[in-house]
Coordinates of C-alpha atoms and ligand atoms in Angstrom, one line a residue:
X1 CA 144.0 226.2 -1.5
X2 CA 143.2 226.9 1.8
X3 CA 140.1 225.7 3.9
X4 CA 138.4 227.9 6.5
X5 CA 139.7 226.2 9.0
X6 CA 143.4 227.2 8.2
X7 CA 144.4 224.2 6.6
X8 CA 146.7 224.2 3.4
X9 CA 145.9 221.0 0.9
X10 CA 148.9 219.8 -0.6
X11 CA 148.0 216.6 -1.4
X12 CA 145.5 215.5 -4.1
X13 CA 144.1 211.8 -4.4
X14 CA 142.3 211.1 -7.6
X15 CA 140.1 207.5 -8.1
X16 CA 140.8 206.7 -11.5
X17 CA 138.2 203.7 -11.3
X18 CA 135.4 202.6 -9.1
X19 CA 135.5 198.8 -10.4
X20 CA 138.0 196.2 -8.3
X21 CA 138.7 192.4 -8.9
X22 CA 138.4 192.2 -5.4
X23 CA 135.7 192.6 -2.7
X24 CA 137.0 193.5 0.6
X25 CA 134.8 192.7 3.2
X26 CA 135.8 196.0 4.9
X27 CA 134.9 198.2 1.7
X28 CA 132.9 196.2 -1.5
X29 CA 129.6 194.4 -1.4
X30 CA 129.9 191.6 -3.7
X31 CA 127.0 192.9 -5.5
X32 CA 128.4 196.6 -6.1
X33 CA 126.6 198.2 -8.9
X34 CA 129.7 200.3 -10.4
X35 CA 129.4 204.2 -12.1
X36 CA 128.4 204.0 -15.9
X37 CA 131.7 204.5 -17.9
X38 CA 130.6 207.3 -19.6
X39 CA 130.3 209.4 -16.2
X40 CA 134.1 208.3 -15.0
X41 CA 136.7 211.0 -15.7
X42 CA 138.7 210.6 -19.3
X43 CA 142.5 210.7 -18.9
X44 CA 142.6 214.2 -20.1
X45 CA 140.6 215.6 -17.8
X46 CA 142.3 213.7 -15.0
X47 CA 145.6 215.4 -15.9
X48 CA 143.8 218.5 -16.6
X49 CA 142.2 219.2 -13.1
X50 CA 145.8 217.5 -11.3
X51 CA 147.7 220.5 -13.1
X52 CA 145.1 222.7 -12.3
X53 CA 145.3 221.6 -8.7
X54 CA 149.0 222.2 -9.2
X55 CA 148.7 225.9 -9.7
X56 CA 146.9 225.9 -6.4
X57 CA 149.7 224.6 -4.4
X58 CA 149.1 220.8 -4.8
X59 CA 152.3 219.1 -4.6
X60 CA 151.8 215.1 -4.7
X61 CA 148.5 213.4 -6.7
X62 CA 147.9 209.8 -5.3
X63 CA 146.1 207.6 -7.9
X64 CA 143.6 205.3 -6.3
X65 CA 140.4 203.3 -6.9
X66 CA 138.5 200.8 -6.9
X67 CA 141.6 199.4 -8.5
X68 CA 143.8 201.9 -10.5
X69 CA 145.6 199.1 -11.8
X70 CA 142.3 197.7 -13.9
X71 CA 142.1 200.9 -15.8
X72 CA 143.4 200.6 -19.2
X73 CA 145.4 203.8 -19.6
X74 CA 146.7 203.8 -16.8
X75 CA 150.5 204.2 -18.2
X76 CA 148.8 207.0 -19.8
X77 CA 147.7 209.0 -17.1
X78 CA 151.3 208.8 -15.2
X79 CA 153.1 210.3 -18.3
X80 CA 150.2 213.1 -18.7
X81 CA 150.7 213.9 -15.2
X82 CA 154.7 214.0 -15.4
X83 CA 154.5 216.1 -18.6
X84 CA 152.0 218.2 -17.3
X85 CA 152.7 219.0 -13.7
X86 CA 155.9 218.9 -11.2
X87 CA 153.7 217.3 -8.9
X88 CA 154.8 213.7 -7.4
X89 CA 152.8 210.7 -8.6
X90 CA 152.0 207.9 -6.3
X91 CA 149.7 204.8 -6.6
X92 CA 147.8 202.4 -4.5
X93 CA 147.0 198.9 -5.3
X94 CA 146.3 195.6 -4.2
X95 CA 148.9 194.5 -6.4
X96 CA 147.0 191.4 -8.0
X97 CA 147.8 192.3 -11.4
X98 CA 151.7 193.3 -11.0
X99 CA 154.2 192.3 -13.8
X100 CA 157.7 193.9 -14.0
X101 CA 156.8 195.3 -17.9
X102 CA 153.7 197.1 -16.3
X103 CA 155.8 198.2 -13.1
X104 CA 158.8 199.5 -15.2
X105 CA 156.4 201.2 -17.7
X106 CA 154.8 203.1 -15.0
X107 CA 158.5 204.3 -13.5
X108 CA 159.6 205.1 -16.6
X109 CA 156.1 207.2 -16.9
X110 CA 156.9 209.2 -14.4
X111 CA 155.4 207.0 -11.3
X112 CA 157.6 208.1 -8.0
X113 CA 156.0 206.0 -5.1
X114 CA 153.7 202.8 -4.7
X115 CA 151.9 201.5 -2.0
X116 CA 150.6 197.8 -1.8
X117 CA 147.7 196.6 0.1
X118 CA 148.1 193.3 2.4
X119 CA 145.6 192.4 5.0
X120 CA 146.4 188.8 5.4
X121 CA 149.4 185.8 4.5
X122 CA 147.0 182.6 4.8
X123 CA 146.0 182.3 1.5
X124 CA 142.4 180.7 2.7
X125 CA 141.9 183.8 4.7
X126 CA 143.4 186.3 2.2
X127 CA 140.5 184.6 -0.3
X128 CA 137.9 185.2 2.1
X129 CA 139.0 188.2 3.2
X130 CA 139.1 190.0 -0.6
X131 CA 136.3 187.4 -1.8
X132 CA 138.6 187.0 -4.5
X133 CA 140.8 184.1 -6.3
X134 CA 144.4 186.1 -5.8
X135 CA 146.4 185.1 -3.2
X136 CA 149.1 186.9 -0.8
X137 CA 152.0 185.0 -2.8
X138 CA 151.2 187.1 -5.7
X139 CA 151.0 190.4 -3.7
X140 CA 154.4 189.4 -2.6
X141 CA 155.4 188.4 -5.7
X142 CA 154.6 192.2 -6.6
X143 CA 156.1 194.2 -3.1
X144 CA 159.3 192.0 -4.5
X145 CA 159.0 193.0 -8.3
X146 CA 158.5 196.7 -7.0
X147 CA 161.7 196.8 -5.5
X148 CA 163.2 195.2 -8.3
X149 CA 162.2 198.0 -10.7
X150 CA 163.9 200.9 -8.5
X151 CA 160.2 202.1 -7.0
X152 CA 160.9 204.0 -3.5
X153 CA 159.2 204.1 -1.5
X154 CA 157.3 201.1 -1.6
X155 CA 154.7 200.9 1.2
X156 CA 152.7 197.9 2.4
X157 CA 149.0 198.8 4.0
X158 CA 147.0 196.5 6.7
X159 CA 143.5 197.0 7.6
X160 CA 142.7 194.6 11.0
X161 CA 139.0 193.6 11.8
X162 CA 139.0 192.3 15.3
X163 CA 138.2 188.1 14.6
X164 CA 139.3 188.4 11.1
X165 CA 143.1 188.6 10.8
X166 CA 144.0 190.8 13.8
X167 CA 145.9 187.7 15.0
X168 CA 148.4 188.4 12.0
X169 CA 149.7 191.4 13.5
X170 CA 153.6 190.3 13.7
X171 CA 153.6 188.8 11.1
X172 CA 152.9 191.3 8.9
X173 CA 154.9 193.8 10.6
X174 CA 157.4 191.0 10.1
X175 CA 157.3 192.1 6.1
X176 CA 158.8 195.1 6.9
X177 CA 161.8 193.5 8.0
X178 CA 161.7 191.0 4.7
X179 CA 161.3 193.6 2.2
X180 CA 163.4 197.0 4.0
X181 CA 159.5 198.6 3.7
X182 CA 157.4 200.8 5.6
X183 CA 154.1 198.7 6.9
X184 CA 151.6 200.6 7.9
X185 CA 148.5 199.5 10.0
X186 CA 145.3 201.3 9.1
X187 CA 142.0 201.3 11.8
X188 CA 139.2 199.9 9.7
X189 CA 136.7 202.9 9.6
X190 CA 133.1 203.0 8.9
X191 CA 133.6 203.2 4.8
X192 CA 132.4 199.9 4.1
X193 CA 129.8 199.5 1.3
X194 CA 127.8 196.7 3.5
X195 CA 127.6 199.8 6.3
X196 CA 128.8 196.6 9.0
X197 CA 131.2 198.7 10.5
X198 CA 131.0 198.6 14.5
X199 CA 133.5 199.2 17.3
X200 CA 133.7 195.4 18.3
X201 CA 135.5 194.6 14.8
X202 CA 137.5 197.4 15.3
X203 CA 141.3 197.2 16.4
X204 CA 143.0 200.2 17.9
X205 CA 146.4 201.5 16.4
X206 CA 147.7 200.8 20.4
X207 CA 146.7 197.4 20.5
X208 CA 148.0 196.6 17.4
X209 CA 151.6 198.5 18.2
X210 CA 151.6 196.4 21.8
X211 CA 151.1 193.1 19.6
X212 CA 153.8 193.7 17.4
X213 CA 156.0 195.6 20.2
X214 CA 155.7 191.6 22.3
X215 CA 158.1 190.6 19.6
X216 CA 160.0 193.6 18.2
X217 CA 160.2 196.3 20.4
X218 CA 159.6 199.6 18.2
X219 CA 161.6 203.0 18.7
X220 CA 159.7 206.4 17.3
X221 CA 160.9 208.1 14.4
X222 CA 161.2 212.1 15.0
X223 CA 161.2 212.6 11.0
X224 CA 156.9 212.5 10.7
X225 CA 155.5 215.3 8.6
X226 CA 153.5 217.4 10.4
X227 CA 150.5 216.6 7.7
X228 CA 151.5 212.6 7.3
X229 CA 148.6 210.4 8.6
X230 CA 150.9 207.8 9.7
X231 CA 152.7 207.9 13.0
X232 CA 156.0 205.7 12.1
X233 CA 158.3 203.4 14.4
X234 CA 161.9 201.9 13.4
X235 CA 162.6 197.8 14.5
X236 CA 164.7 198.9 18.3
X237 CA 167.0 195.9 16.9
X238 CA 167.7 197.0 13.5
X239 CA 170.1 200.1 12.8
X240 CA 168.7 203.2 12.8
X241 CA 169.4 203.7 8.5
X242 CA 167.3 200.8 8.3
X243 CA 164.3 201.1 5.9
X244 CA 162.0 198.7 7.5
X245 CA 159.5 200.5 9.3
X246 CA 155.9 200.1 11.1
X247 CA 153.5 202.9 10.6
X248 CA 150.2 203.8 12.3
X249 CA 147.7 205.0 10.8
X250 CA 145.0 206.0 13.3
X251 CA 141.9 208.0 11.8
X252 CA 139.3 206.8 14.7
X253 CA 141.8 206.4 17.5
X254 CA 143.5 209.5 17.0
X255 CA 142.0 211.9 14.6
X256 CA 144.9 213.5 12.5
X257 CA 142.0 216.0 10.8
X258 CA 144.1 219.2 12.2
X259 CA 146.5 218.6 9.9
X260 CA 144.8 217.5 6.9
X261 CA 146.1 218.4 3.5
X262 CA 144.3 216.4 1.3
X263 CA 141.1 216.7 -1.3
X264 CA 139.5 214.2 -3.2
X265 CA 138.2 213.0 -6.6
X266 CA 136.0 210.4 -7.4
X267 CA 136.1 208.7 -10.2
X268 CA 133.1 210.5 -11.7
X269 CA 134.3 213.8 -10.8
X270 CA 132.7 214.4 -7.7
X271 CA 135.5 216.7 -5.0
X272 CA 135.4 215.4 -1.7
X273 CA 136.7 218.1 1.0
X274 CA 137.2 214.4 3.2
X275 CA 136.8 210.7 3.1
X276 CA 133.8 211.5 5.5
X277 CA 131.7 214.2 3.7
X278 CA 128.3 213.9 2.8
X279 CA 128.1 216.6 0.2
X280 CA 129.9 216.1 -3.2
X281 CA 131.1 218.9 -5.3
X282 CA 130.1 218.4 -9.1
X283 CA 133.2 219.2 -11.1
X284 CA 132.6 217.1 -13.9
X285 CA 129.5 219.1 -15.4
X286 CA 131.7 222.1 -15.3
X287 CA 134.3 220.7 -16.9
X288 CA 132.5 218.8 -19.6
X289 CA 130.4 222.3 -20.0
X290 CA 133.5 224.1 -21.6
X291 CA 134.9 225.8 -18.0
X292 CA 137.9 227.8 -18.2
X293 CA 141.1 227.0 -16.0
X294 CA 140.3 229.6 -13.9
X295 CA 136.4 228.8 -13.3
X296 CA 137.6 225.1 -12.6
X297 CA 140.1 226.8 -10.1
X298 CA 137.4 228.8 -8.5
X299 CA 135.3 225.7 -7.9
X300 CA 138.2 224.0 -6.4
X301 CA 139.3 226.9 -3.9
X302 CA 135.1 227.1 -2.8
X303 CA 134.7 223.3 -2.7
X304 CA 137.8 223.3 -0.1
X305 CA 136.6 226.2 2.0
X306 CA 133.7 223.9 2.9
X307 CA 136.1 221.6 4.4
X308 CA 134.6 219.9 7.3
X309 CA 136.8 220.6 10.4
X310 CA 137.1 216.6 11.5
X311 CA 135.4 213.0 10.5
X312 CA 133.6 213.1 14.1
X313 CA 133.6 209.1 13.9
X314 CA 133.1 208.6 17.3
X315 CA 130.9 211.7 17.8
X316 CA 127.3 210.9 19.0
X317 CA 124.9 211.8 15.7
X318 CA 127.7 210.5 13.1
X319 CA 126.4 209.6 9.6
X320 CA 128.5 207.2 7.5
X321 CA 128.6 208.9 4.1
X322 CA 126.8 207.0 1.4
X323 CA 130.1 206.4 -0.6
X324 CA 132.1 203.4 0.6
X325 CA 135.4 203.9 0.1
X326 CA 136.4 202.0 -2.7
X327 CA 133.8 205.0 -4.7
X328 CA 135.6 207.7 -3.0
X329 CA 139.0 206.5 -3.3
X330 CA 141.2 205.5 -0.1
Ligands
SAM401 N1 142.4 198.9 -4.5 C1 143.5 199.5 -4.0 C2 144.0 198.9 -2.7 O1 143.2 198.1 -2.1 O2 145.1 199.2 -2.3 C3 143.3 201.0 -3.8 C4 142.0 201.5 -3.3 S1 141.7 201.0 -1.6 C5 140.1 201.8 -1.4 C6 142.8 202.1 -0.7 C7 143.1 201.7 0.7 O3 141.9 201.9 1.4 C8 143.5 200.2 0.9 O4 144.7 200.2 1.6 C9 142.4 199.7 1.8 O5 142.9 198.7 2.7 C10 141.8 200.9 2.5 N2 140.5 200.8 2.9 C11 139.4 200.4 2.2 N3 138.3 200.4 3.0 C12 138.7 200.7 4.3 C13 138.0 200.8 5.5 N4 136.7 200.6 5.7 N5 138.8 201.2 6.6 C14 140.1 201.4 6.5 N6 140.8 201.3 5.3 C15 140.1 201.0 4.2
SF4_402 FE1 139.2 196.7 -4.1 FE2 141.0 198.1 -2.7 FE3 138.4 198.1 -1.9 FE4 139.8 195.9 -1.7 S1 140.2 197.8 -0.6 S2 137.7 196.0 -2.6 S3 141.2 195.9 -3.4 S4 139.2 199.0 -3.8

């Protein structure tokens, strides 16, 4: 699939859930009214439109949410991906609901890669921050049980708000060195449900590297894929096979858009070209109204050619889309 702006998509995230047991303050009103069941995608025809996206050159399917780790088949939708496609499966979560049966069924499934969502280590502040009644010794519990179970990579994701938790900087970077992980700072952008977004809670990718570089000075890695949205550092003090990492992931900063490869799916079917689009591509009433392979194929290819050429967050006129982004899925 190609866009008409030259780009190749490759990689494919699909939101298997809109709910979450937690409500970020930088994505989920506490009052979020959630999709009706009935309109969320079935397992089948998850798998279905991943293998079709497959035959179009898709190469790795990231399961997201809301909280892929709520939905009940979710064991189920790993091994229909593995015995359907050759594509790579990876999964995002904030980790709240780990255990090492769940973890190994999903590896054993066919799940290749995990990434693990941290924003904060004060538990009062991790509360507040995810308005919810986990904590971060249970997110660590799961990073640990992860690499217990033989997943690799595992990845650990931080969003900072500027008088939230951007004070926690090093320390979380400091996890990478714990665990032998890849952390990886993400800008907040304006995806959040309560539309609060604004540039004075926002924390550049470069402050946040000169934080962290005060106490561990940070060497660039040459190995970056051209397409990857992180730009990724090794500890200058650590050997240079070592596995702990800190990765920057700088969407409003610096735009990565010219070398985007990936396409969307809400949980209710709905193709997103980008996080940032305002128009939705209706997939689901095709493929509940008896498409073929092919027709679904079509609609993928046109939905991509629409592909906007950047977010244009910090263009004059920019409209956050409706969708925060626990609806589109991160
Ligand atoms: N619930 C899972 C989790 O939190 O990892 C998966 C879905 S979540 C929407 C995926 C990623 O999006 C998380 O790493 C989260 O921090 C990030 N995210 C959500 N809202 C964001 C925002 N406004 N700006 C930047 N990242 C955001
Ligand atoms: Fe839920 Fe993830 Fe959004 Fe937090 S970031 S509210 S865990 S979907």
């Amino acid at each position: 699939m190609i866009d008409s702006h030259g780009r190749t998509i490759r990689d494919l995230r699909i939101s298997i859930t809109d709910r979450c047991n937690f409500r970020c303050v930088y994505c989920m009103e506490p009052d979020v009214r959630f999709a009706p069941p009935e309109t969320l995608l079935t397992v089948d025809e998850i798998v279905r439109v991943a293998s079709i996206a497959e035959s179009l050159g898709v190469r790795k399917v990231r399961l997201t949410g809301g909280e892929p780790t709520l939905h009940p088949r979710l064991t189920d939708i790993i091994a229909g991906l593995d015995v359907a496609t050759d594509v790579e499966v990876a999964l995002i979560t904030n980790a709240s609901l780990l255990s090492r049966d769940a973890l190994g069924a999903w590896k054993s499934a066919g799940l290749a890669r995990l990434t693990i969502s941290i924003d904060s280590l004060r538990p009062e502040r991790f509360a507040r921050l995810t308005r919810s009644s986990s904590s971060p010794v249970q997110v660590l519990k799961g990073v640990e049980m992860s690499l217990d179970e033989g997943l690799s990579p595992v990845k650990l994701n931080a969003v900072l708000i500027r008088g939230f938790n951007d004070d926690e900087a090093v320390e979380l970077a400091a996890l990478a060195r714990t665990f032998g992980v890849e952390m990886r700072f993400i800008e907040y952008m304006p995806l959040d449900s309560a539309h609060a977004w604004d540039s004075s809670k926002w924390v550049s990718a470069a402050e946040t590297r000169a934080a962290i570089e005060r106490v561990f000075p940070l060497t660039a890695c040459d190995d970056d894929e051209p397409s990857s949205t992180a730009r990724t550092f090794r500890f200058a003090d650590l050997p240079n096979d070592s596995s702990a990492r800190v990765g920057f992931i700088a969407p409003v900063s610096t735009p990565f858009c010219g070398a985007c490869s990936r396409l969307r799916i809400t949980a209710d079917g709905k193709v997103r070209p980008c996080l940032f689009s305002t128009t939705e591509w209706d997939l689901r009433s095709p493929l509940r109204a008896g498409a073929t392979d092919q027709e679904l194929a079509n609609f993928l290819i046109d939905a991509t050619w629409t592909k906007q050429p950047g977010h244009g967050i910090t263009s004059h006129g920019f409209v956050q889309p409706e969708r925060p982004m626990s609806a589109i899925g991160g």
